[in-house]
CSV table of C-alpha atoms and ligand atoms in Angstrom, one decimal:
chain,number,residue,atom,x,y,z
A,1,MET,CA,-110.1,-75.1,117.0
A,2,GLN,CA,-109.6,-71.6,117.1
A,3,LYS,CA,-107.6,-70.3,120.2
A,4,GLN,CA,-108.7,-68.2,122.0
A,5,VAL,CA,-106.6,-65.8,124.7
A,6,LEU,CA,-107.1,-62.6,127.2
A,7,ALA,CA,-104.1,-59.6,127.7
A,8,ILE,CA,-104.0,-58.2,130.9
A,9,ASN,CA,-102.4,-54.9,129.4
A,10,ASP,CA,-102.5,-50.7,129.8
A,11,LEU,CA,-103.5,-48.9,126.5
A,12,SER,CA,-101.1,-46.7,125.7
A,13,CYS,CA,-102.8,-44.5,122.2
A,14,VAL,CA,-100.0,-43.7,120.4
A,15,GLY,CA,-96.4,-46.0,120.7
A,16,ARG,CA,-96.5,-49.1,120.1
A,17,CYS,CA,-96.3,-51.0,123.6
A,18,SER,CA,-98.7,-53.0,125.9
A,19,LEU,CA,-101.7,-54.3,123.8
A,20,THR,CA,-100.7,-52.0,120.5
A,21,VAL,CA,-97.9,-54.6,120.6
A,22,ALA,CA,-100.6,-58.1,121.9
A,23,VAL,CA,-104.4,-57.7,120.0
A,24,PRO,CA,-102.2,-57.4,116.5
A,25,ILE,CA,-99.5,-60.0,116.8
A,26,LEU,CA,-102.1,-62.1,118.7
A,27,SER,CA,-104.6,-62.4,115.5
A,28,ALA,CA,-101.8,-62.5,113.2
A,29,CYS,CA,-100.6,-65.9,115.4
A,30,GLY,CA,-104.4,-66.4,114.3
A,31,ILE,CA,-105.4,-66.2,117.9
A,32,HIS,CA,-108.4,-64.2,118.6
A,33,ALA,CA,-107.2,-61.7,121.3
A,34,SER,CA,-109.9,-60.4,123.4
A,35,ALA,CA,-107.9,-57.2,125.8
A,36,LEU,CA,-108.8,-56.2,129.8
A,37,PRO,CA,-107.3,-53.3,129.5
A,38,THR,CA,-105.9,-52.0,133.3
A,39,ALA,CA,-104.9,-48.4,132.7
A,40,LEU,CA,-105.4,-45.9,129.7
A,41,LEU,CA,-102.4,-43.7,128.5
A,42,SER,CA,-102.3,-40.5,125.8
A,43,THR,CA,-99.3,-41.5,125.3
A,44,HIS,CA,-96.7,-44.3,126.5
A,45,THR,CA,-94.4,-43.2,129.6
A,46,GLY,CA,-91.1,-43.6,128.6
A,47,GLU,CA,-89.4,-40.3,126.4
A,48,PHE,CA,-92.9,-38.5,126.7
A,49,THR,CA,-93.8,-35.4,129.3
A,50,GLY,CA,-97.5,-34.1,129.7
A,51,TYR,CA,-99.3,-38.0,128.6
A,52,THR,CA,-102.4,-39.9,130.5
A,53,CYS,CA,-102.9,-42.3,132.4
A,54,LEU,CA,-106.9,-43.3,133.5
A,55,ASP,CA,-106.0,-46.0,136.0
A,56,LEU,CA,-109.4,-48.7,135.2
A,57,THR,CA,-108.9,-51.1,138.3
A,58,GLY,CA,-112.4,-49.9,139.1
A,59,GLU,CA,-113.2,-50.6,135.3
A,60,MET,CA,-112.0,-54.0,135.7
A,61,ARG,CA,-113.8,-55.4,138.3
A,62,GLY,CA,-116.8,-54.2,136.4
A,63,ILE,CA,-116.1,-55.3,132.6
A,64,LEU,CA,-115.1,-58.6,134.8
A,65,ASP,CA,-118.7,-59.4,136.4
A,66,HIS,CA,-119.5,-58.9,132.7
A,67,PHE,CA,-117.3,-61.8,131.7
A,68,ALA,CA,-118.6,-64.3,134.4
A,69,THR,CA,-122.5,-64.1,132.6
A,70,LEU,CA,-121.2,-65.3,129.3
A,71,PRO,CA,-119.8,-68.8,128.6
A,72,LEU,CA,-116.1,-67.7,128.4
A,73,ARG,CA,-113.1,-70.4,127.3
A,74,PHE,CA,-109.7,-68.2,127.2
A,75,ASP,CA,-106.4,-71.0,126.1
A,76,GLY,CA,-104.0,-68.4,127.4
A,77,VAL,CA,-103.8,-65.2,129.7
A,78,TYR,CA,-101.0,-62.8,128.7
A,79,SER,CA,-100.8,-60.2,131.5
A,80,GLY,CA,-97.3,-57.5,131.6
A,81,PHE,CA,-97.9,-54.1,132.7
A,82,LEU,CA,-100.8,-53.6,136.1
A,83,GLY,CA,-100.0,-50.5,137.6
A,84,SER,CA,-100.9,-50.4,141.7
A,85,PHE,CA,-101.0,-53.9,144.5
A,86,GLU,CA,-104.7,-53.9,143.9
A,87,GLN,CA,-103.9,-55.0,140.4
A,88,ILE,CA,-101.9,-57.4,140.6
A,89,GLU,CA,-104.3,-59.4,143.1
A,90,LEU,CA,-107.1,-58.6,141.2
A,91,VAL,CA,-105.8,-60.1,137.4
A,92,GLY,CA,-104.4,-63.6,140.0
A,93,SER,CA,-108.0,-63.8,139.9
A,94,VAL,CA,-108.6,-64.2,137.1
A,95,ILE,CA,-105.3,-66.5,136.3
A,96,GLU,CA,-107.6,-68.6,138.2
A,97,ARG,CA,-111.1,-67.7,137.2
A,98,TYR,CA,-109.7,-68.0,133.3
A,99,ARG,CA,-106.7,-70.6,133.7
A,100,GLY,CA,-108.2,-73.8,131.3
A,101,PRO,CA,-106.6,-77.8,131.3
A,102,GLY,CA,-104.2,-77.1,128.3
A,103,GLY,CA,-104.3,-73.5,128.7
A,104,LEU,CA,-101.3,-71.3,128.8
A,105,THR,CA,-100.4,-68.5,131.9
A,106,LEU,CA,-97.6,-66.4,130.4
A,107,VAL,CA,-97.0,-63.6,132.8
A,108,ASP,CA,-94.2,-60.7,132.5
A,109,PRO,CA,-93.2,-59.9,135.0
A,110,VAL,CA,-92.8,-55.3,134.4
A,111,MET,CA,-91.4,-53.8,137.3
A,112,ALA,CA,-87.2,-52.8,136.9
A,113,ASP,CA,-85.0,-52.1,134.6
A,114,GLN,CA,-81.0,-51.8,134.4
A,115,GLY,CA,-80.9,-52.9,138.2
A,116,ARG,CA,-83.2,-51.1,139.2
A,117,LEU,CA,-87.3,-50.9,139.8
A,118,TYR,CA,-89.3,-48.6,138.1
A,119,ALA,CA,-90.8,-45.7,140.4
A,120,THR,CA,-94.4,-46.0,140.6
A,121,TYR,CA,-92.7,-49.8,142.0
A,122,THR,CA,-92.8,-50.9,145.8
A,123,ASP,CA,-91.3,-54.2,147.8
A,124,ALA,CA,-95.1,-54.7,148.5
A,125,MET,CA,-95.6,-54.8,144.5
A,126,ALA,CA,-92.2,-56.5,144.0
A,127,ALA,CA,-93.6,-59.5,146.1
A,128,GLU,CA,-97.4,-59.4,144.4
A,129,MET,CA,-95.9,-59.6,141.4
A,130,GLY,CA,-93.6,-62.3,143.1
A,131,GLN,CA,-97.5,-64.1,144.2
A,132,LEU,CA,-98.9,-63.8,140.4
A,133,CYS,CA,-95.1,-65.7,138.6
A,134,ARG,CA,-96.7,-68.3,140.3
A,135,LEU,CA,-99.8,-68.9,138.6
A,136,ALA,CA,-97.6,-68.9,135.6
A,137,ASP,CA,-97.0,-71.6,133.5
A,138,VAL,CA,-94.1,-69.0,131.6
A,139,ILE,CA,-92.5,-66.3,133.2
A,140,VAL,CA,-90.3,-63.9,130.8
A,141,PRO,CA,-88.8,-61.6,133.5
A,142,ASN,CA,-86.2,-59.3,132.7
A,143,LEU,CA,-82.1,-59.2,133.5
A,144,THR,CA,-83.3,-57.4,136.6
A,145,GLU,CA,-86.3,-58.4,137.3
A,146,ALA,CA,-84.7,-62.3,137.9
A,147,CYS,CA,-82.5,-61.3,140.0
A,148,ILE,CA,-85.5,-59.5,142.2
A,149,LEU,CA,-87.8,-62.9,141.5
A,150,MET,CA,-84.8,-64.5,142.8
A,151,ASP,CA,-83.9,-62.3,145.5
A,152,ALA,CA,-80.0,-62.3,143.9
A,153,PRO,CA,-78.5,-59.9,143.4
A,154,TYR,CA,-78.0,-57.6,140.0
A,155,ASP,CA,-75.6,-58.7,137.4
A,156,PRO,CA,-75.9,-57.3,134.1
A,157,GLU,CA,-73.9,-59.5,132.5
A,158,PRO,CA,-74.2,-63.0,134.2
A,159,ASP,CA,-71.8,-66.3,132.4
A,160,LYS,CA,-73.9,-68.7,131.3
A,161,SER,CA,-73.6,-70.6,134.3
A,162,ALA,CA,-75.3,-67.9,136.2
A,163,VAL,CA,-78.3,-68.0,133.7
A,164,LYS,CA,-78.5,-71.5,133.8
A,165,ARG,CA,-79.0,-71.1,138.0
A,166,LEU,CA,-80.9,-68.1,137.8
A,167,LEU,CA,-83.5,-69.9,135.4
A,168,GLU,CA,-84.0,-73.2,136.7
A,169,GLY,CA,-83.8,-71.5,140.1
A,170,LEU,CA,-87.2,-69.5,138.6
A,171,ALA,CA,-89.3,-72.0,137.7
A,172,ALA,CA,-88.2,-74.2,141.2
A,173,ARG,CA,-89.2,-71.1,143.4
A,174,TYR,CA,-92.2,-70.5,140.9
A,175,GLY,CA,-93.1,-73.6,139.8
A,176,CYS,CA,-93.2,-72.4,136.2
A,177,GLY,CA,-92.9,-74.3,133.5
A,178,GLN,CA,-91.0,-72.7,131.1
A,179,ALA,CA,-88.6,-69.6,132.7
A,180,ILE,CA,-87.0,-66.9,129.9
A,181,ILE,CA,-85.3,-64.7,130.9
A,182,THR,CA,-84.5,-61.3,128.4
A,183,GLY,CA,-81.9,-58.8,128.1
A,184,VAL,CA,-79.8,-61.9,128.4
A,185,ARG,CA,-75.8,-61.2,126.3
A,186,ARG,CA,-73.3,-63.8,124.8
A,187,ASP,CA,-70.5,-64.4,122.4
A,188,GLY,CA,-71.7,-60.8,121.4
A,189,LEU,CA,-75.4,-61.3,121.0
A,190,PHE,CA,-78.3,-59.8,122.8
A,191,GLY,CA,-81.4,-62.3,123.2
A,192,ALA,CA,-83.0,-64.7,125.8
A,193,ALA,CA,-81.9,-67.5,127.3
A,194,GLY,CA,-84.5,-70.1,128.8
A,195,PHE,CA,-85.5,-73.2,130.3
A,196,CYS,CA,-88.0,-76.0,130.1
A,197,ALA,CA,-89.1,-77.1,133.3
A,198,ALA,CA,-90.7,-80.4,132.0
A,199,ASP,CA,-87.4,-81.7,129.8
A,200,GLY,CA,-84.6,-79.4,131.6
A,201,THR,CA,-83.5,-78.3,129.2
A,202,PHE,CA,-81.5,-75.1,127.8
A,203,SER,CA,-81.9,-72.0,125.3
A,204,TYR,CA,-80.8,-69.2,124.3
A,205,ALA,CA,-81.5,-67.2,121.6
A,206,GLY,CA,-79.4,-63.6,119.8
A,207,ALA,CA,-79.4,-61.6,117.8
A,208,GLU,CA,-77.1,-58.2,116.8
A,209,HIS,CA,-77.1,-55.7,119.8
A,210,LEU,CA,-78.5,-52.4,118.5
A,211,SER,CA,-77.6,-49.6,121.5
A,212,GLN,CA,-80.6,-47.4,120.5
A,213,VAL,CA,-83.0,-47.3,123.0
A,214,PHE,CA,-86.5,-49.0,122.1
A,215,TYR,CA,-89.5,-48.8,124.3
A,216,GLY,CA,-92.3,-51.7,123.9
A,217,THR,CA,-89.6,-54.3,122.6
A,218,GLY,CA,-90.1,-56.5,125.3
A,219,ASP,CA,-93.9,-56.5,124.9
A,220,VAL,CA,-93.6,-57.5,121.4
A,221,PHE,CA,-90.7,-60.4,122.3
A,222,ALA,CA,-93.4,-61.2,124.5
A,223,SER,CA,-96.5,-61.7,122.3
A,224,ALA,CA,-94.8,-63.3,119.8
A,225,LEU,CA,-93.2,-66.0,122.3
A,226,MET,CA,-97.2,-66.2,123.8
A,227,GLY,CA,-98.2,-67.4,119.9
A,228,ALA,CA,-95.9,-69.3,119.0
A,229,MET,CA,-95.8,-70.9,122.3
A,230,LEU,CA,-99.8,-71.3,121.6
A,231,CYS,CA,-99.0,-72.6,117.7
A,232,GLY,CA,-97.9,-75.9,119.8
A,233,LYS,CA,-93.6,-74.4,118.9
A,234,SER,CA,-91.1,-75.5,121.9
A,235,THR,CA,-89.5,-73.1,124.9
A,236,SER,CA,-86.2,-73.2,122.0
A,237,GLU,CA,-88.4,-72.8,119.2
A,238,ALA,CA,-90.7,-70.1,120.3
A,239,THR,CA,-87.7,-68.0,122.2
A,240,ARG,CA,-85.5,-67.6,118.5
A,241,ILE,CA,-89.1,-66.7,116.4
A,242,ALA,CA,-89.4,-64.9,119.4
A,243,VAL,CA,-86.2,-63.2,119.3
A,244,ASP,CA,-86.0,-63.0,115.4
A,245,PHE,CA,-89.0,-60.6,114.4
A,246,THR,CA,-88.4,-58.4,117.6
A,247,HIS,CA,-84.9,-58.3,116.4
A,248,ASP,CA,-86.7,-57.8,112.6
A,249,ALA,CA,-89.6,-55.2,113.4
A,250,MET,CA,-86.6,-53.0,115.3
A,251,LEU,CA,-84.1,-53.0,112.8
A,252,ARG,CA,-87.0,-51.8,110.3
A,253,THR,CA,-87.4,-49.0,112.3
A,254,LEU,CA,-84.5,-48.4,112.2
A,255,LYS,CA,-84.0,-48.4,108.1
A,256,ASN,CA,-87.5,-46.3,107.7
A,257,GLY,CA,-85.5,-43.7,110.2
A,258,LEU,CA,-88.9,-43.2,112.2
A,259,PRO,CA,-89.2,-41.9,115.8
A,260,LEU,CA,-88.0,-44.7,118.1
A,261,ARG,CA,-90.0,-43.6,121.1
A,262,TYR,CA,-93.1,-44.5,118.6
A,263,GLY,CA,-91.4,-47.6,119.3
A,264,ALA,CA,-90.5,-50.3,117.4
A,265,ALA,CA,-92.1,-51.1,113.9
A,266,PHE,CA,-93.2,-54.5,114.2
A,267,GLU,CA,-96.0,-54.4,111.7
A,268,GLN,CA,-93.7,-55.0,109.1
A,269,ALA,CA,-92.1,-58.5,110.3
A,270,LEU,CA,-95.5,-59.5,110.8
A,271,PRO,CA,-95.4,-61.8,107.8
A,272,GLY,CA,-91.7,-63.7,108.4
A,273,LEU,CA,-93.3,-64.4,112.1
A,274,ILE,CA,-96.4,-66.3,110.4
A,275,ARG,CA,-94.7,-68.1,107.6
A,276,ALA,CA,-92.0,-68.6,111.1
A,277,LEU,CA,-94.2,-71.1,112.7
A,278,GLY,CA,-95.8,-72.7,108.9
A,279,LEU,CA,-99.2,-70.6,108.8
B,1,PXL,O1,-94.2,-52.0,128.4
B,1,PXL,C1,-93.5,-50.6,128.1
B,1,PXL,C2,-94.8,-50.4,128.7
B,1,PXL,C3,-96.4,-50.1,128.8
B,1,PXL,N1,-96.4,-49.2,128.9
B,1,PXL,C4,-97.0,-47.7,129.4
B,1,PXL,C5,-95.0,-47.7,129.1
B,1,PXL,C6,-94.2,-48.3,128.8
B,1,PXL,C7,-93.1,-48.5,128.7
B,1,PXL,O2,-92.8,-46.8,128.4
B,1,PXL,O3,-94.7,-47.0,129.5
B,1,PXL,C8,-97.1,-47.6,130.5
């Protein structure tokens, strides 16, 4: 039967990130994608000024009340950027309400990068994000977020054993079956390191490091990872597929001379993702 996923993220009208990335990528994976928008912005917040932003926490409650009247079943819930403490709590209740046996909950604890919490994030919100991670089957923090979640000092280039310790620590502390840390360098490559608690395996998938700053690539990666996992791929297979897809999207953006602030041109990389999934 076709799988159905609820993607909880903001809707930035212009600039590929959050919902404008999650919905098409999940659809390409053959999944019925539904959306719960957390905020409506004219653009994403990187490299744009003067953008509009409407918080939708109140509307989310109304949407969820309506959902409660429908015979809805989600095989997966995927959450990304959340704007307030209250919203993180609300997403926790959505996950508890909708996660079913055999379902997959993926939490991307978007809250920090480059060793620092984002300006909109308080320590209380970061702690609440930790609570949300406890409800997840899969978490995909970047290296900064992984260190915050583990109360560990930030090290931008941890060695192999430090990454393993972080991964095992995350899975143990937050009770997640799978932890994948993004933005990990290894042997001159840039990619993601994963741990699957069920079989105790570690994996790494990297690609050539691109020095340019892209926006929304974390969302491209997490969406493809979610799609691949729902298609039955293991932690290591799904991580490899998502890294290759994200890298392909970034390369296409550069090759076509497209402005980076509008995000990575993942659209023409979708056929490759579909092939990698064997669909
Ligand atoms: O994850 C990327 C992203 C999502 N949502 C908003 C953003 C960004 C990146 O800048 O600004 C609103």
